[in-house]
Amino acid sequence: MAAPVVLVQGASRGLGLQFCRHILTRRAAAVVIATCRSPEDAAELRVLTAQHAGRITVLRMDVNREDDVRRAAHTVRDTVTRIDLLLNAAATLPAEGGRERRPGGGRLREGETSLRDVTAEGVISTLTTNAVGPLLVGKYFSGLLQKGGGGFGQQPAERARQHSGIMVNITAKVGSIGDNGLGGWYSYRMSKAALNMATRNLSIELGRSRPKVVCVSVHPGTVDTDLSRPYHKNVPKDKLFSAEVSVNHLMSIVDALNMEKTGKAYNWDGTELPW
């Protein structure tokens, strides 16, 4: 069997970067296509590239720009014939007044805790990165996913191949409408709820292909990353995961996926989350 191909969208930091590390160290045969908005600033990705020469390619792709996604997909199609696992990991977290929270951007107060903090600019920016971006990635890379299927998910030997590639969207528990009992965090909740709907839609359309593509949303838990670190003051230490621990849990979920599990959202421990 040919080496599994994994595309990680949003690979320069946080969970995306750790997915790259995990796959390169735990899946000896796998090759990784790591995409991010600014490869020239992705120092840790350059380190991985040096450590795993020939197994990781870093590619520029800003999911806020459809032309960028389209161009990246053309480049990838010229390089590989399939994608076995696609991980949509990039995200933005709104801060006070709807401003965008990015690493190194200074200390900002907790975002959109009430309606007065909401701005149109903040909502649109968050929705674009967290929901529209992954949907566009699905649009332009689905053809390669339909040709994938090696190395990830359950593929019972006694039956015909159940699925081809796997698409995993990183959601958040706060995006669950059924679980929302506190309110606040308007644009972030809305963006992750929209991402969950995109996952559901993708699972239906790509579930009709031959072979079928598995599409799921997964909640990584509360992870100690640059993006969310300012909001951890009330999180118990045993509920705060390192990126490594979170990705270990999420990859266990990926390895257990099959067509019976497509179109759903899962918590880091494998339990199903309500929409």
mmCIF file of C-alpha atoms in Angstrom:
data_model
loop_
_atom_site.group_PDB
_atom_site.id
_atom_site.type_symbol
_atom_site.label_atom_id
_atom_site.label_comp_id
_atom_site.label_asym_id
_atom_site.label_seq_id
_atom_site.Cartn_x
_atom_site.Cartn_y
_atom_site.Cartn_z
ATOM 1 C CA MET A 1 0.000 0.000 0.000
ATOM 2 C CA ALA A 2 1.235 3.511 -0.830
ATOM 3 C CA ALA A 3 2.164 5.866 1.999
ATOM 4 C CA PRO A 4 -0.876 7.584 3.575
ATOM 5 C CA VAL A 5 -1.245 11.273 2.669
ATOM 6 C CA VAL A 6 -2.454 13.747 5.290
ATOM 7 C CA LEU A 7 -3.329 17.398 4.690
ATOM 8 C CA VAL A 8 -3.355 19.645 7.764
ATOM 9 C CA GLN A 9 -4.996 23.020 7.225
ATOM 10 C CA GLY A 10 -3.844 25.574 9.822
ATOM 11 C CA ALA A 11 -0.563 23.811 10.576
ATOM 12 C CA SER A 12 1.670 26.626 11.812
ATOM 13 C CA ARG A 13 0.682 26.488 15.481
ATOM 14 C CA GLY A 14 -1.500 24.899 18.140
ATOM 15 C CA LEU A 15 -3.422 21.759 17.272
ATOM 16 C CA GLY A 16 -2.526 21.904 13.586
ATOM 17 C CA LEU A 17 1.183 21.896 14.347
ATOM 18 C CA GLN A 18 0.763 19.059 16.832
ATOM 19 C CA PHE A 19 -1.194 16.992 14.299
ATOM 20 C CA CYS A 20 1.815 17.304 11.984
ATOM 21 C CA ARG A 21 4.206 16.225 14.754
ATOM 22 C CA HIS A 22 1.984 13.303 15.765
ATOM 23 C CA ILE A 23 1.596 11.934 12.255
ATOM 24 C CA LEU A 24 5.274 12.315 11.367
ATOM 25 C CA THR A 25 6.423 10.556 14.545
ATOM 26 C CA ARG A 26 3.661 7.970 15.011
ATOM 27 C CA ARG A 27 2.924 7.085 11.365
ATOM 28 C CA ALA A 28 6.327 6.232 9.954
ATOM 29 C CA ALA A 29 5.118 5.852 6.377
ATOM 30 C CA ALA A 30 2.781 8.866 6.205
ATOM 31 C CA VAL A 31 3.517 12.062 4.313
ATOM 32 C CA VAL A 32 2.125 15.422 5.404
ATOM 33 C CA ILE A 33 1.023 18.474 3.436
ATOM 34 C CA ALA A 34 0.989 21.322 5.967
ATOM 35 C CA THR A 35 -0.827 24.496 4.945
ATOM 36 C CA CYS A 36 -0.858 27.872 6.656
ATOM 37 C CA ARG A 37 -1.359 31.533 5.847
ATOM 38 C CA SER A 38 2.279 32.618 6.229
ATOM 39 C CA PRO A 39 4.845 29.818 5.734
ATOM 40 C CA GLU A 40 7.668 32.352 6.045
ATOM 41 C CA ASP A 41 6.669 32.920 9.679
ATOM 42 C CA ALA A 42 6.165 29.219 10.506
ATOM 43 C CA ALA A 43 9.481 28.548 12.272
ATOM 44 C CA GLU A 44 8.338 25.343 13.974
ATOM 45 C CA LEU A 45 7.115 23.920 10.678
ATOM 46 C CA ARG A 46 10.553 24.595 9.208
ATOM 47 C CA VAL A 47 12.053 22.596 12.071
ATOM 48 C CA LEU A 48 9.751 19.658 11.269
ATOM 49 C CA THR A 49 10.681 19.925 7.608
ATOM 50 C CA ALA A 50 14.366 19.615 8.507
ATOM 51 C CA GLN A 51 13.723 16.708 10.897
ATOM 52 C CA HIS A 52 11.543 14.758 8.455
ATOM 53 C CA ALA A 53 13.084 15.555 5.098
ATOM 54 C CA GLY A 54 10.982 14.375 2.187
ATOM 55 C CA ARG A 55 7.918 13.613 4.289
ATOM 56 C CA ILE A 56 6.429 17.072 4.861
ATOM 57 C CA THR A 57 5.616 19.847 2.410
ATOM 58 C CA VAL A 58 4.636 23.317 3.635
ATOM 59 C CA LEU A 59 2.208 25.184 1.408
ATOM 60 C CA ARG A 60 0.720 28.682 1.581
ATOM 61 C CA MET A 61 -3.083 28.697 1.906
ATOM 62 C CA ASP A 62 -5.215 31.422 3.477
ATOM 63 C CA VAL A 63 -8.703 29.984 3.930
ATOM 64 C CA ASN A 64 -10.154 33.506 3.993
ATOM 65 C CA ARG A 65 -9.342 33.770 0.276
ATOM 66 C CA GLU A 66 -11.099 31.368 -2.086
ATOM 67 C CA ASP A 67 -8.519 31.927 -4.828
ATOM 68 C CA ASP A 68 -5.843 30.874 -2.357
ATOM 69 C CA VAL A 69 -7.677 27.635 -1.559
ATOM 70 C CA ARG A 70 -8.280 26.912 -5.239
ATOM 71 C CA ARG A 71 -4.631 27.570 -6.095
ATOM 72 C CA ALA A 72 -3.401 25.360 -3.256
ATOM 73 C CA ALA A 73 -5.665 22.529 -4.390
ATOM 74 C CA HIS A 74 -4.220 22.705 -7.909
ATOM 75 C CA THR A 75 -0.703 22.573 -6.476
ATOM 76 C CA VAL A 76 -1.541 19.554 -4.308
ATOM 77 C CA ARG A 77 -3.152 17.717 -7.237
ATOM 78 C CA ASP A 78 0.096 18.147 -9.155
ATOM 79 C CA THR A 79 1.953 16.517 -6.249
ATOM 80 C CA VAL A 80 -0.234 13.646 -4.985
ATOM 81 C CA THR A 81 -3.009 11.484 -6.392
ATOM 82 C CA ARG A 82 -5.098 11.276 -3.245
ATOM 83 C CA ILE A 83 -5.610 12.498 0.337
ATOM 84 C CA ASP A 84 -6.369 9.924 3.032
ATOM 85 C CA LEU A 85 -6.963 12.323 5.930
ATOM 86 C CA LEU A 86 -7.799 16.041 5.847
ATOM 87 C CA LEU A 87 -7.706 17.981 9.121
ATOM 88 C CA ASN A 88 -9.248 21.480 9.212
ATOM 89 C CA ALA A 89 -7.557 23.001 12.262
ATOM 90 C CA ALA A 90 -7.279 26.763 11.670
ATOM 91 C CA ALA A 91 -9.485 28.950 13.848
ATOM 92 C CA THR A 92 -9.794 32.446 15.219
ATOM 93 C CA LEU A 93 -11.162 33.484 18.593
ATOM 94 C CA PRO A 94 -12.920 36.842 18.990
ATOM 95 C CA ALA A 95 -11.946 39.184 21.795
ATOM 96 C CA GLU A 96 -13.629 42.207 23.346
ATOM 97 C CA GLY A 97 -15.545 44.268 20.828
ATOM 98 C CA GLY A 98 -15.260 41.536 18.217
ATOM 99 C CA ARG A 99 -11.557 42.055 17.639
ATOM 100 C CA GLU A 100 -9.647 39.053 16.426
ATOM 101 C CA ARG A 101 -7.431 37.241 18.918
ATOM 102 C CA ARG A 102 -4.103 36.125 17.457
ATOM 103 C CA PRO A 103 -0.889 34.961 19.151
ATOM 104 C CA GLY A 104 1.433 37.819 20.059
ATOM 105 C CA GLY A 105 -1.303 40.379 19.567
ATOM 106 C CA GLY A 106 -1.351 41.724 23.111
ATOM 107 C CA ARG A 107 -3.697 41.038 25.999
ATOM 108 C CA LEU A 108 -7.395 41.344 25.212
ATOM 109 C CA ARG A 109 -10.352 40.880 27.500
ATOM 110 C CA GLU A 110 -12.611 37.870 27.154
ATOM 111 C CA GLY A 111 -14.634 38.207 23.975
ATOM 112 C CA GLU A 112 -18.299 38.933 23.374
ATOM 113 C CA THR A 113 -19.602 38.042 26.796
ATOM 114 C CA SER A 114 -22.637 40.223 26.102
ATOM 115 C CA LEU A 115 -24.524 41.632 23.142
ATOM 116 C CA ARG A 116 -22.851 45.045 23.501
ATOM 117 C CA ASP A 117 -19.504 43.495 22.515
ATOM 118 C CA VAL A 118 -20.802 42.210 19.161
ATOM 119 C CA THR A 119 -19.663 43.909 15.945
ATOM 120 C CA ALA A 120 -20.530 43.013 12.366
ATOM 121 C CA GLU A 121 -16.840 42.993 11.462
ATOM 122 C CA GLY A 122 -16.011 40.568 14.268
ATOM 123 C CA VAL A 123 -18.845 38.177 13.441
ATOM 124 C CA ILE A 124 -18.045 38.132 9.719
ATOM 125 C CA SER A 125 -14.317 37.625 10.327
ATOM 126 C CA THR A 126 -14.894 34.747 12.749
ATOM 127 C CA LEU A 127 -17.454 33.037 10.520
ATOM 128 C CA THR A 128 -15.160 33.358 7.500
ATOM 129 C CA THR A 129 -12.164 31.698 9.156
ATOM 130 C CA ASN A 130 -13.945 29.119 11.304
ATOM 131 C CA ALA A 131 -16.790 27.994 9.022
ATOM 132 C CA VAL A 132 -16.475 29.264 5.444
ATOM 133 C CA GLY A 133 -12.781 28.394 5.203
ATOM 134 C CA PRO A 134 -13.150 24.693 6.082
ATOM 135 C CA LEU A 135 -16.147 24.437 3.738
ATOM 136 C CA LEU A 136 -14.066 25.808 0.846
ATOM 137 C CA VAL A 137 -11.294 23.369 1.696
ATOM 138 C CA GLY A 138 -13.889 20.609 1.461
ATOM 139 C CA LYS A 139 -15.037 21.934 -1.915
ATOM 140 C CA TYR A 140 -11.614 22.026 -3.537
ATOM 141 C CA PHE A 141 -10.042 18.948 -1.934
ATOM 142 C CA SER A 142 -13.010 16.547 -1.909
ATOM 143 C CA GLY A 143 -11.948 14.975 -5.205
ATOM 144 C CA LEU A 144 -8.630 13.900 -3.694
ATOM 145 C CA LEU A 145 -10.419 12.607 -0.581
ATOM 146 C CA GLN A 146 -12.634 10.436 -2.789
ATOM 147 C CA LYS A 147 -9.483 8.731 -4.045
ATOM 148 C CA GLY A 148 -8.053 8.184 -0.552
ATOM 149 C CA GLY A 149 -8.732 5.691 2.195
ATOM 150 C CA GLY A 150 -5.435 4.206 3.289
ATOM 151 C CA GLY A 151 -4.227 4.066 6.866
ATOM 152 C CA PHE A 152 -7.011 5.797 8.777
ATOM 153 C CA GLY A 153 -10.392 4.684 10.074
ATOM 154 C CA GLN A 154 -11.846 1.210 10.289
ATOM 155 C CA GLN A 155 -11.652 -0.810 7.086
ATOM 156 C CA PRO A 156 -12.964 -4.332 7.834
ATOM 157 C CA ALA A 157 -10.988 -6.823 5.756
ATOM 158 C CA GLU A 158 -13.944 -9.147 5.401
ATOM 159 C CA ARG A 159 -16.021 -6.542 3.567
ATOM 160 C CA ALA A 160 -15.577 -4.256 0.595
ATOM 161 C CA ARG A 161 -13.936 -0.936 1.390
ATOM 162 C CA GLN A 162 -16.486 1.155 3.283
ATOM 163 C CA HIS A 163 -14.981 4.591 2.812
ATOM 164 C CA SER A 164 -12.284 6.514 1.023
ATOM 165 C CA GLY A 165 -10.753 9.558 2.735
ATOM 166 C CA ILE A 166 -11.675 11.172 6.052
ATOM 167 C CA MET A 167 -12.372 14.854 6.683
ATOM 168 C CA VAL A 168 -12.117 16.085 10.284
ATOM 169 C CA ASN A 169 -13.267 19.580 11.260
ATOM 170 C CA ILE A 170 -12.113 20.933 14.619
ATOM 171 C CA THR A 171 -15.222 22.243 16.319
ATOM 172 C CA ALA A 172 -15.833 23.345 19.921
ATOM 173 C CA LYS A 173 -18.345 22.266 22.512
ATOM 174 C CA VAL A 174 -19.580 25.863 22.719
ATOM 175 C CA GLY A 175 -20.827 25.422 19.139
ATOM 176 C CA SER A 176 -23.416 22.904 20.295
ATOM 177 C CA ILE A 177 -26.856 24.541 20.296
ATOM 178 C CA GLY A 178 -28.267 21.771 22.473
ATOM 179 C CA ASP A 179 -25.498 22.172 25.055
ATOM 180 C CA ASN A 180 -25.603 25.991 25.242
ATOM 181 C CA GLY A 181 -26.779 27.000 28.712
ATOM 182 C CA LEU A 182 -24.623 30.093 29.340
ATOM 183 C CA GLY A 183 -24.865 32.285 26.222
ATOM 184 C CA GLY A 184 -22.210 34.809 25.267
ATOM 185 C CA TRP A 185 -19.328 34.217 22.841
ATOM 186 C CA TYR A 186 -21.706 35.048 20.006
ATOM 187 C CA SER A 187 -19.516 34.864 16.918
ATOM 188 C CA TYR A 188 -17.413 31.929 18.139
ATOM 189 C CA ARG A 189 -20.489 29.863 19.053
ATOM 190 C CA MET A 190 -22.155 30.818 15.758
ATOM 191 C CA SER A 191 -19.074 29.958 13.708
ATOM 192 C CA LYS A 192 -18.672 26.525 15.256
ATOM 193 C CA ALA A 193 -22.409 25.798 14.929
ATOM 194 C CA ALA A 194 -22.120 26.755 11.241
ATOM 195 C CA LEU A 195 -19.070 24.504 10.900
ATOM 196 C CA ASN A 196 -21.063 21.637 12.381
ATOM 197 C CA MET A 197 -23.807 22.202 9.796
ATOM 198 C CA ALA A 198 -21.170 22.221 7.059
ATOM 199 C CA THR A 199 -19.848 18.910 8.403
ATOM 200 C CA ARG A 200 -23.334 17.419 8.342
ATOM 201 C CA ASN A 201 -23.987 18.631 4.795
ATOM 202 C CA LEU A 202 -20.607 17.397 3.569
ATOM 203 C CA SER A 203 -21.204 13.999 5.151
ATOM 204 C CA ILE A 204 -24.470 13.644 3.217
ATOM 205 C CA GLU A 205 -23.169 14.769 -0.182
ATOM 206 C CA LEU A 206 -19.799 12.997 0.057
ATOM 207 C CA GLY A 207 -21.535 9.977 1.566
ATOM 208 C CA ARG A 208 -23.132 9.421 -1.827
ATOM 209 C CA SER A 209 -19.779 9.145 -3.625
ATOM 210 C CA ARG A 210 -18.209 5.826 -4.529
ATOM 211 C CA PRO A 211 -16.332 5.139 -2.346
ATOM 212 C CA LYS A 212 -17.745 7.365 0.363
ATOM 213 C CA VAL A 213 -15.942 10.047 2.376
ATOM 214 C CA VAL A 214 -16.271 10.156 6.175
ATOM 215 C CA CYS A 215 -16.874 13.689 7.529
ATOM 216 C CA VAL A 216 -16.973 14.496 11.265
ATOM 217 C CA SER A 217 -16.541 17.378 13.702
ATOM 218 C CA VAL A 218 -14.421 16.834 16.821
ATOM 219 C CA HIS A 219 -14.077 18.872 20.016
ATOM 220 C CA PRO A 220 -10.470 18.816 21.285
ATOM 221 C CA GLY A 221 -11.264 19.794 24.869
ATOM 222 C CA THR A 222 -9.819 22.937 26.419
ATOM 223 C CA VAL A 223 -6.303 23.059 25.024
ATOM 224 C CA ASP A 224 -3.387 25.149 26.265
ATOM 225 C CA THR A 225 -2.506 27.006 23.053
ATOM 226 C CA ASP A 226 -1.545 30.601 22.295
ATOM 227 C CA LEU A 227 -4.981 31.218 20.834
ATOM 228 C CA SER A 228 -7.011 30.339 23.918
ATOM 229 C CA ARG A 229 -4.509 30.837 26.754
ATOM 230 C CA PRO A 230 -5.966 34.211 27.913
ATOM 231 C CA TYR A 231 -9.252 32.443 28.745
ATOM 232 C CA HIS A 232 -7.962 29.643 30.987
ATOM 233 C CA LYS A 233 -8.098 31.324 34.382
ATOM 234 C CA ASN A 234 -11.226 29.434 35.465
ATOM 235 C CA VAL A 235 -10.354 26.085 33.883
ATOM 236 C CA PRO A 236 -9.359 23.354 36.395
ATOM 237 C CA LYS A 237 -5.867 22.014 35.710
ATOM 238 C CA ASP A 238 -7.149 18.485 35.128
ATOM 239 C CA LYS A 239 -9.464 19.832 32.406
ATOM 240 C CA LEU A 240 -6.744 21.752 30.559
ATOM 241 C CA PHE A 241 -4.999 19.613 27.947
ATOM 242 C CA SER A 242 -1.671 20.078 26.269
ATOM 243 C CA ALA A 243 -1.853 20.007 22.470
ATOM 244 C CA GLU A 244 -0.088 16.640 22.562
ATOM 245 C CA VAL A 245 -2.660 15.039 24.876
ATOM 246 C CA SER A 246 -5.567 16.465 22.897
ATOM 247 C CA VAL A 247 -4.228 15.267 19.547
ATOM 248 C CA ASN A 248 -3.573 11.793 20.968
ATOM 249 C CA HIS A 249 -7.251 11.598 21.918
ATOM 250 C CA LEU A 250 -8.441 12.957 18.579
ATOM 251 C CA MET A 251 -6.314 10.576 16.533
ATOM 252 C CA SER A 252 -7.792 7.681 18.507
ATOM 253 C CA ILE A 253 -11.206 8.895 17.343
ATOM 254 C CA VAL A 254 -9.987 9.129 13.734
ATOM 255 C CA ASP A 255 -8.673 5.571 13.820
ATOM 256 C CA ALA A 256 -12.087 4.298 14.914
ATOM 257 C CA LEU A 257 -14.115 6.128 12.259
ATOM 258 C CA ASN A 258 -16.278 4.384 9.686
ATOM 259 C CA MET A 259 -19.387 5.196 7.658
ATOM 260 C CA GLU A 260 -21.643 4.488 10.620
ATOM 261 C CA LYS A 261 -19.982 7.389 12.457
ATOM 262 C CA THR A 262 -19.981 9.971 9.682
ATOM 263 C CA GLY A 263 -21.936 13.230 9.929
ATOM 264 C CA LYS A 264 -21.644 13.536 13.705
ATOM 265 C CA ALA A 265 -19.754 15.593 16.295
ATOM 266 C CA TYR A 266 -17.551 13.913 18.880
ATOM 267 C CA ASN A 267 -16.023 15.023 22.152
ATOM 268 C CA TRP A 268 -12.296 14.410 22.757
ATOM 269 C CA ASP A 269 -13.175 11.225 24.668
ATOM 270 C CA GLY A 270 -15.147 9.774 21.765
ATOM 271 C CA THR A 271 -18.605 10.475 23.143
ATOM 272 C CA GLU A 272 -21.086 12.018 20.715
ATOM 273 C CA LEU A 273 -21.903 15.716 21.148
ATOM 274 C CA PRO A 274 -25.434 17.052 20.622
ATOM 275 C CA TRP A 275 -25.892 19.432 17.709
#
